[in-house]
Coordinates of N, CA and C in Angstrom, one line a residue:
X1 N 11.3 9.0 -6.7 CA 11.0 10.1 -7.6 C 11.8 11.3 -7.2
X2 N 12.1 11.5 -5.9 CA 12.8 12.7 -5.4 C 14.2 12.8 -6.0
X3 N 14.8 11.6 -6.3 CA 16.1 11.6 -6.9 C 16.2 11.7 -8.4
X4 N 15.0 11.7 -9.1 CA 15.0 11.7 -10.5 C 15.3 13.1 -11.1
X5 N 14.9 14.1 -10.5 CA 15.0 15.4 -11.0 C 13.8 15.8 -11.8
X6 N 13.7 17.1 -12.1 CA 12.4 17.7 -12.7 C 12.2 17.2 -14.1
X7 N 13.2 16.8 -14.8 CA 13.0 16.4 -16.3 C 12.5 15.0 -16.5
X8 N 12.5 14.2 -15.4 CA 12.1 12.8 -15.6 C 10.7 12.5 -14.9
X9 N 9.9 11.8 -15.6 CA 8.6 11.3 -15.1 C 8.8 9.9 -14.7
X10 N 8.8 9.6 -13.4 CA 9.0 8.2 -12.9 C 7.7 7.6 -12.5
X11 N 7.4 6.4 -13.1 CA 6.2 5.7 -12.8 C 6.6 4.4 -12.1
X12 N 6.2 4.2 -10.9 CA 6.5 3.0 -10.2 C 5.4 2.0 -10.2
X13 N 5.5 0.9 -11.0 CA 4.5 -0.1 -11.1 C 4.8 -1.3 -10.3
X14 N 5.8 -1.2 -9.4 CA 6.1 -2.4 -8.5 C 4.9 -2.7 -7.6
X15 N 4.8 -3.9 -7.2 CA 3.8 -4.4 -6.2 C 4.4 -5.3 -5.2
X16 N 4.2 -4.9 -3.9 CA 4.8 -5.7 -2.9 C 4.4 -7.2 -3.0
X17 N 5.4 -8.0 -2.6 CA 5.1 -9.5 -2.6 C 5.0 -10.2 -3.9
X18 N 5.3 -9.5 -5.0 CA 5.2 -10.2 -6.3 C 6.6 -10.7 -6.7
X19 N 6.5 -11.8 -7.4 CA 7.7 -12.4 -8.0 C 7.7 -12.2 -9.5
X20 N 8.8 -12.6 -10.1 CA 8.8 -12.5 -11.6 C 7.6 -13.2 -12.2
X21 N 7.2 -14.3 -11.6 CA 6.1 -15.1 -12.1 C 4.7 -14.4 -11.8
X22 N 4.5 -14.1 -10.5 CA 3.2 -13.5 -10.2 C 2.9 -12.2 -10.8
X23 N 3.9 -11.4 -11.0 CA 3.8 -10.1 -11.6 C 3.2 -10.3 -13.1
X24 N 3.7 -11.3 -13.7 CA 3.2 -11.6 -15.1 C 1.8 -12.2 -15.0
X25 N 1.6 -13.2 -14.1 CA 0.4 -13.9 -14.0 C -0.8 -13.0 -13.6
X26 N -0.6 -12.0 -12.9 CA -1.6 -11.0 -12.4 C -1.9 -9.9 -13.5
X27 N -1.1 -9.9 -14.6 CA -1.4 -8.9 -15.6 C -0.7 -7.6 -15.3
X28 N 0.1 -7.5 -14.3 CA 0.7 -6.2 -13.9 C 1.7 -5.8 -15.0
X29 N 2.4 -6.7 -15.6 CA 3.4 -6.4 -16.6 C 2.8 -5.7 -17.8
X30 N 1.6 -6.2 -18.2 CA 0.9 -5.6 -19.3 C 0.6 -4.1 -19.0
X31 N 0.2 -3.8 -17.8 CA -0.1 -2.5 -17.4 C 1.2 -1.6 -17.4
X32 N 2.3 -2.2 -17.0 CA 3.6 -1.4 -17.0 C 4.0 -1.1 -18.4
X33 N 3.9 -2.1 -19.3 CA 4.3 -1.9 -20.7 C 3.4 -0.9 -21.4
X34 N 2.1 -0.9 -21.0 CA 1.2 0.1 -21.6 C 1.6 1.5 -21.4
X35 N 2.4 1.8 -20.4 CA 2.8 3.1 -20.1 C 3.8 3.6 -21.2
X36 N 4.4 2.7 -22.0 CA 5.3 3.0 -23.1 C 6.5 3.8 -22.6
X37 N 7.1 3.4 -21.5 CA 8.2 4.2 -20.9 C 9.5 4.1 -21.8
X38 N 10.3 5.0 -21.5 CA 11.6 5.1 -22.2 C 12.6 4.1 -21.6
X39 N 12.6 4.0 -20.3 CA 13.5 3.2 -19.5 C 12.7 2.4 -18.5
X40 N 13.1 1.1 -18.4 CA 12.4 0.2 -17.4 C 13.5 -0.4 -16.5
X41 N 13.4 -0.2 -15.2 CA 14.2 -0.9 -14.2 C 13.5 -2.2 -13.8
X42 N 14.1 -3.3 -14.0 CA 13.5 -4.6 -13.8 C 14.2 -5.3 -12.7
X43 N 13.5 -5.6 -11.6 CA 14.1 -6.2 -10.5 C 13.2 -7.2 -9.8
X44 N 13.6 -8.4 -9.7 CA 12.8 -9.4 -9.0 C 13.8 -10.3 -8.3
X45 N 13.4 -11.2 -7.5 CA 14.3 -12.2 -6.9 C 13.8 -12.6 -5.5
X46 N 13.6 -11.7 -4.6 CA 13.2 -12.0 -3.2 C 12.0 -13.0 -3.2
X47 N 11.0 -12.6 -3.9 CA 9.7 -13.4 -3.8 C 9.7 -14.6 -4.8
X48 N 10.8 -14.7 -5.5 CA 10.9 -15.9 -6.4 C 11.5 -17.1 -5.6
X49 N 12.1 -16.8 -4.5 CA 12.8 -17.9 -3.7 C 11.9 -18.9 -3.2
X50 N 12.4 -20.1 -2.9 CA 11.6 -21.2 -2.3 C 11.0 -20.8 -1.0
X51 N 9.8 -21.3 -0.7 CA 9.1 -20.9 0.5 C 8.2 -19.8 0.3
X52 N 8.0 -19.3 -0.9 CA 7.1 -18.1 -1.1 C 5.8 -18.5 -1.8
X53 N 5.4 -19.8 -1.7 CA 4.2 -20.4 -2.3 C 4.4 -20.6 -3.8
X54 N 3.7 -21.7 -4.3 CA 3.9 -22.1 -5.7 C 3.5 -21.0 -6.7
X55 N 2.6 -20.1 -6.3 CA 2.1 -19.1 -7.3 C 3.2 -18.0 -7.5
X56 N 4.3 -18.1 -6.7 CA 5.4 -17.1 -6.8 C 6.7 -17.7 -7.1
X57 N 7.0 -18.9 -6.6 CA 8.3 -19.5 -6.7 C 8.7 -19.7 -8.1
X58 N 10.0 -19.5 -8.4 CA 10.6 -19.8 -9.7 C 12.0 -20.5 -9.4
X59 N 12.5 -21.1 -10.4 CA 13.8 -21.7 -10.4 C 14.8 -20.8 -11.0
X60 N 15.9 -20.4 -10.4 CA 16.7 -19.4 -10.9 C 17.3 -19.7 -12.3
X61 N 17.6 -21.0 -12.6 CA 18.2 -21.4 -13.8 C 17.2 -21.5 -15.0
X62 N 15.9 -21.7 -14.6 CA 14.9 -21.9 -15.7 C 13.8 -20.8 -15.7
X63 N 12.8 -21.0 -14.9 CA 11.7 -20.1 -15.0 C 12.0 -18.7 -14.6
X64 N 12.8 -18.4 -13.6 CA 13.2 -17.1 -13.3 C 14.0 -16.4 -14.4
X65 N 14.9 -17.1 -15.0 CA 15.7 -16.6 -16.1 C 14.8 -16.3 -17.3
X66 N 13.9 -17.2 -17.6 CA 13.0 -17.0 -18.7 C 12.1 -15.8 -18.5
X67 N 11.6 -15.6 -17.3 CA 10.8 -14.5 -17.0 C 11.6 -13.2 -17.2
X68 N 12.8 -13.2 -16.6 CA 13.6 -12.0 -16.7 C 13.9 -11.7 -18.2
X69 N 14.2 -12.7 -19.0 CA 14.5 -12.5 -20.4 C 13.3 -11.9 -21.1
X70 N 12.1 -12.4 -20.7 CA 10.9 -11.9 -21.3 C 10.7 -10.4 -21.0
X71 N 10.9 -10.0 -19.8 CA 10.8 -8.6 -19.4 C 11.8 -7.8 -20.3
X72 N 13.0 -8.2 -20.5 CA 13.9 -7.5 -21.3 C 13.5 -7.4 -22.7
X73 N 13.1 -8.5 -23.3 CA 12.6 -8.6 -24.7 C 11.4 -7.7 -24.9
X74 N 10.4 -7.8 -23.9 CA 9.2 -7.0 -24.1 C 9.5 -5.5 -24.1
X75 N 10.4 -5.1 -23.2 CA 10.7 -3.6 -23.2 C 11.4 -3.2 -24.5
X76 N 12.2 -4.0 -25.0 CA 12.9 -3.7 -26.3 C 11.8 -3.7 -27.4
X77 N 10.8 -4.6 -27.3 CA 9.8 -4.6 -28.4 C 8.9 -3.4 -28.4
X78 N 8.8 -2.6 -27.3 CA 8.1 -1.4 -27.4 C 9.0 -0.2 -27.6
X79 N 10.3 -0.4 -27.8 CA 11.2 0.7 -28.1 C 11.8 1.2 -26.8
X80 N 11.6 0.6 -25.7 CA 12.2 1.1 -24.5 C 13.6 0.5 -24.2
X81 N 14.2 1.0 -23.2 CA 15.6 0.5 -22.8 C 15.4 -0.2 -21.4
X82 N 15.7 -1.5 -21.4 CA 15.6 -2.3 -20.2 C 16.9 -2.1 -19.4
X83 N 16.8 -2.1 -18.1 CA 17.9 -2.0 -17.1 C 17.6 -3.1 -16.1
X84 N 18.4 -4.1 -15.9 CA 18.1 -5.1 -14.9 C 18.9 -4.7 -13.6
X85 N 18.2 -5.0 -12.5 CA 18.7 -4.7 -11.2 C 18.7 -5.9 -10.3
X86 N 19.8 -6.3 -9.7 CA 19.8 -7.4 -8.8 C 19.1 -7.0 -7.5
X87 N 18.7 -8.0 -6.7 CA 18.0 -7.8 -5.5 C 18.8 -7.1 -4.4
X88 N 18.2 -6.3 -3.7 CA 18.8 -5.7 -2.4 C 19.1 -6.9 -1.5
X89 N 20.3 -6.9 -0.9 CA 20.7 -8.0 0.0 C 19.8 -8.1 1.2
X90 N 19.5 -9.3 1.6 CA 18.8 -9.5 2.9 C 19.9 -9.4 3.9
X91 N 19.6 -8.6 4.9 CA 20.7 -8.4 5.9 C 20.6 -9.4 7.1
X92 N 21.0 -10.6 6.8 CA 21.1 -11.7 7.8 C 22.6 -11.8 8.1
X93 N 23.0 -11.3 9.2 CA 24.4 -11.2 9.6 C 24.8 -12.5 10.4
X94 N 26.0 -13.0 10.1 CA 26.6 -14.1 10.8 C 27.3 -13.4 12.1
X95 N 27.8 -14.2 13.0 CA 28.4 -13.7 14.2 C 29.7 -12.9 13.9
X96 N 30.3 -13.2 12.7 CA 31.5 -12.4 12.3 C 31.2 -11.1 11.6
X97 N 30.0 -10.7 11.5 CA 29.6 -9.5 10.9 C 29.4 -9.6 9.4
X98 N 29.7 -10.7 8.8 CA 29.4 -10.9 7.4 C 28.0 -11.4 7.2
X99 N 27.5 -11.2 6.0 CA 26.1 -11.5 5.6 C 26.1 -12.9 5.0
X100 N 25.1 -13.6 5.4 CA 24.7 -14.9 4.8 C 23.6 -14.6 3.8
X101 N 23.9 -14.7 2.5 CA 22.9 -14.4 1.5 C 22.2 -15.7 1.0
X102 N 20.9 -15.6 0.8 CA 20.2 -16.7 0.2 C 19.9 -16.5 -1.3
X103 N 20.3 -15.3 -1.8 CA 19.8 -14.9 -3.1 C 20.8 -15.2 -4.3
X104 N 22.0 -15.8 -4.0 CA 23.0 -15.9 -4.9 C 22.6 -16.5 -6.3
X105 N 21.8 -17.6 -6.3 CA 21.4 -18.1 -7.7 C 20.6 -17.1 -8.5
X106 N 19.8 -16.3 -7.8 CA 18.9 -15.3 -8.6 C 19.8 -14.2 -9.0
X107 N 20.7 -13.7 -8.2 CA 21.6 -12.6 -8.5 C 22.5 -13.0 -9.7
X108 N 23.0 -14.2 -9.6 CA 23.9 -14.7 -10.7 C 23.1 -14.8 -12.0
X109 N 21.8 -15.2 -12.0 CA 21.0 -15.3 -13.2 C 20.8 -13.9 -13.8
X110 N 20.6 -12.9 -13.0 CA 20.4 -11.6 -13.5 C 21.7 -11.1 -14.1
X111 N 22.8 -11.3 -13.4 CA 24.1 -10.9 -14.0 C 24.4 -11.5 -15.3
X112 N 24.1 -12.8 -15.4 CA 24.4 -13.5 -16.7 C 23.5 -13.0 -17.8
X113 N 22.2 -12.8 -17.5 CA 21.3 -12.3 -18.4 C 21.7 -10.9 -19.0
X114 N 22.2 -10.0 -18.1 CA 22.6 -8.7 -18.5 C 23.8 -8.8 -19.5
X115 N 24.7 -9.7 -19.2 CA 25.8 -9.9 -20.1 C 25.4 -10.5 -21.4
X116 N 24.6 -11.5 -21.3 CA 24.2 -12.2 -22.6 C 23.4 -11.3 -23.5
X117 N 22.5 -10.4 -22.9 CA 21.6 -9.6 -23.7 C 22.1 -8.2 -23.9
X118 N 23.3 -7.9 -23.3 CA 23.8 -6.5 -23.5 C 23.0 -5.5 -22.8
X119 N 22.5 -5.8 -21.6 CA 21.6 -4.9 -20.9 C 22.3 -4.3 -19.8
X120 N 22.1 -3.0 -19.5 CA 22.8 -2.3 -18.4 C 22.4 -3.1 -17.1
X121 N 23.3 -3.2 -16.2 CA 23.1 -3.9 -14.9 C 23.4 -2.9 -13.7
X122 N 22.4 -2.8 -12.8 CA 22.6 -2.2 -11.5 C 22.7 -3.4 -10.6
X123 N 24.0 -3.6 -10.1 CA 24.2 -4.8 -9.2 C 24.0 -4.3 -7.8
X124 N 22.7 -4.1 -7.5 CA 22.3 -3.6 -6.1 C 22.7 -4.6 -5.1
X125 N 22.6 -5.9 -5.4 CA 23.0 -6.9 -4.4 C 24.5 -6.7 -4.0
X126 N 25.4 -6.5 -4.9 CA 26.8 -6.4 -4.6 C 27.0 -5.1 -3.8
X127 N 26.4 -4.0 -4.3 CA 26.6 -2.7 -3.7 C 26.0 -2.7 -2.2
X128 N 24.8 -3.2 -2.0 CA 24.2 -3.2 -0.7 C 24.9 -4.2 0.2
X129 N 25.4 -5.3 -0.3 CA 26.1 -6.3 0.5 C 27.4 -5.7 1.0
X130 N 28.2 -5.0 0.1 CA 29.4 -4.4 0.6 C 29.1 -3.3 1.6
X131 N 28.1 -2.5 1.4 CA 27.8 -1.5 2.3 C 27.3 -2.0 3.7
X132 N 26.5 -3.0 3.7 CA 25.9 -3.6 4.9 C 27.0 -4.3 5.7
X133 N 28.0 -4.9 5.0 CA 29.1 -5.5 5.8 C 30.1 -4.5 6.3
X134 N 30.2 -3.4 5.5 CA 31.1 -2.3 5.9 C 30.6 -1.5 7.1
X135 N 29.4 -1.1 7.1 CA 28.9 -0.3 8.2 C 28.2 -1.1 9.3
X136 N 27.8 -2.3 9.1 CA 27.3 -3.2 10.1 C 25.8 -3.2 10.4
X137 N 25.4 -4.1 11.2 CA 24.0 -4.4 11.5 C 23.3 -3.2 12.2
X138 N 24.0 -2.5 13.1 CA 23.4 -1.4 13.8 C 22.9 -0.3 12.8
X139 N 23.8 0.0 11.9 CA 23.4 1.1 10.9 C 22.2 0.6 10.0
X140 N 22.3 -0.6 9.5 CA 21.2 -1.1 8.7 C 19.9 -1.4 9.4
X141 N 20.0 -1.7 10.7 CA 18.8 -1.8 11.5 C 18.1 -0.5 11.6
X142 N 18.8 0.6 11.5 CA 18.1 1.9 11.5 C 17.5 2.2 10.2
X143 N 17.8 1.4 9.1 CA 17.3 1.6 7.8 C 16.1 0.7 7.5
X144 N 15.8 -0.2 8.5 CA 14.9 -1.3 8.2 C 13.7 -1.1 9.1
X145 N 12.5 -1.6 8.6 CA 11.3 -1.5 9.4 C 11.3 -2.6 10.5
X146 N 10.4 -2.5 11.5 CA 10.3 -3.5 12.5 C 8.9 -4.1 12.4
X147 N 8.9 -5.4 12.7 CA 7.6 -6.1 12.7 C 6.8 -5.8 14.0
X148 N 5.6 -6.4 14.1 CA 4.8 -6.1 15.3 C 5.4 -6.5 16.6
X149 N 6.4 -7.4 16.6 CA 7.1 -7.8 17.8 C 8.4 -6.9 18.1
X150 N 8.6 -6.0 17.2 CA 9.8 -5.1 17.3 C 11.1 -5.7 16.7
X151 N 10.9 -6.9 16.0 CA 12.1 -7.5 15.3 C 12.4 -6.8 14.0
X152 N 13.7 -6.8 13.7 CA 14.1 -6.1 12.4 C 13.7 -6.9 11.2
X153 N 13.1 -6.2 10.2 CA 12.8 -6.8 8.9 C 14.0 -6.7 8.1
X154 N 14.6 -7.8 7.8 CA 15.9 -7.8 7.1 C 15.8 -7.8 5.6
X155 N 14.6 -7.7 5.1 CA 14.5 -7.7 3.6 C 14.0 -6.3 3.1
X156 N 13.1 -5.7 3.8 CA 12.5 -4.4 3.4 C 13.2 -3.2 4.0
X157 N 12.8 -2.0 3.6 CA 13.4 -0.8 4.1 C 12.3 0.2 4.6
X158 N 12.7 1.0 5.6 CA 11.8 2.1 6.0 C 12.1 3.3 5.1
X159 N 11.5 4.4 5.4 CA 11.7 5.6 4.6 C 13.1 6.0 4.5
X160 N 13.8 6.0 5.6 CA 15.2 6.4 5.6 C 16.1 5.4 4.8
X161 N 15.8 4.1 4.9 CA 16.4 3.1 4.2 C 16.2 3.2 2.7
X162 N 14.9 3.6 2.3 CA 14.6 3.8 0.9 C 15.4 4.9 0.3
X163 N 15.6 6.0 1.1 CA 16.4 7.1 0.6 C 17.9 6.7 0.4
X164 N 18.4 5.9 1.3 CA 19.8 5.5 1.2 C 20.0 4.6 0.0
X165 N 19.1 3.6 -0.1 CA 19.2 2.6 -1.2 C 18.9 3.3 -2.5
X166 N 17.9 4.2 -2.5 CA 17.6 4.9 -3.7 C 18.8 5.7 -4.3
X167 N 19.6 6.3 -3.4 CA 20.8 7.0 -3.7 C 21.8 6.0 -4.3
X168 N 21.9 4.8 -3.8 CA 22.8 3.8 -4.3 C 22.4 3.4 -5.8
X169 N 21.1 3.3 -6.0 CA 20.7 2.9 -7.3 C 20.9 4.1 -8.3
X170 N 20.6 5.3 -7.9 CA 20.9 6.5 -8.8 C 22.3 6.6 -9.1
X171 N 23.2 6.5 -8.1 CA 24.6 6.6 -8.4 C 25.1 5.5 -9.4
X172 N 24.6 4.3 -9.2 CA 25.0 3.3 -10.1 C 24.4 3.5 -11.5
X173 N 23.2 4.0 -11.6 CA 22.6 4.3 -12.9 C 23.4 5.3 -13.6
X174 N 23.9 6.3 -12.9 CA 24.7 7.4 -13.5 C 26.0 6.7 -14.1
X175 N 26.5 5.7 -13.4 CA 27.7 5.1 -13.9 C 27.4 4.2 -15.1
X176 N 26.4 3.4 -15.1 CA 26.1 2.4 -16.2 C 25.3 3.1 -17.3
X177 N 24.6 4.2 -17.1 CA 23.9 4.9 -18.1 C 24.1 6.4 -18.0
X178 N 25.3 6.8 -18.4 CA 25.6 8.3 -18.2 C 24.6 9.2 -18.9
X179 N 23.8 8.8 -19.9 CA 22.8 9.6 -20.5 C 21.7 10.0 -19.5
X180 N 21.5 9.2 -18.5 CA 20.5 9.6 -17.5 C 21.0 10.7 -16.6

């Protein structure tokens, strides 16, 4: 919200731990649509991956893609403008300093959907991957929370990380949607 400026009203209806499937199944999407927003940033993927329990998991080529298409179509049906966002990279570094990503099929599904439906794309995965590999694990460790054992959470962000990644999203929004 701090990056939006005084003329924009930002409503965050995201819910931790939800996938494209569970967000729909829990009725959270109906609540988001009821706000009748002008723009909707739509981002899922981390919790859609295998290993997240059957009530969350989706297949990137079928159920995930169908859910994402539904989100886009539903926003258009209420007169809003959908913007799809690829997942923030999980910062799992190899010994050579490059990142091993598990999200590629989900990221590719979002990219293909954006192209097919003519939807603006914020490719946060590509932006954050390039940045994380460029600046390295030590910098991103400072942007990440720690678990109860002091281990780095390589998926989520702390307050400082949210500010850094929020700026990445805003900068890319300005590029893909200059009217914002």
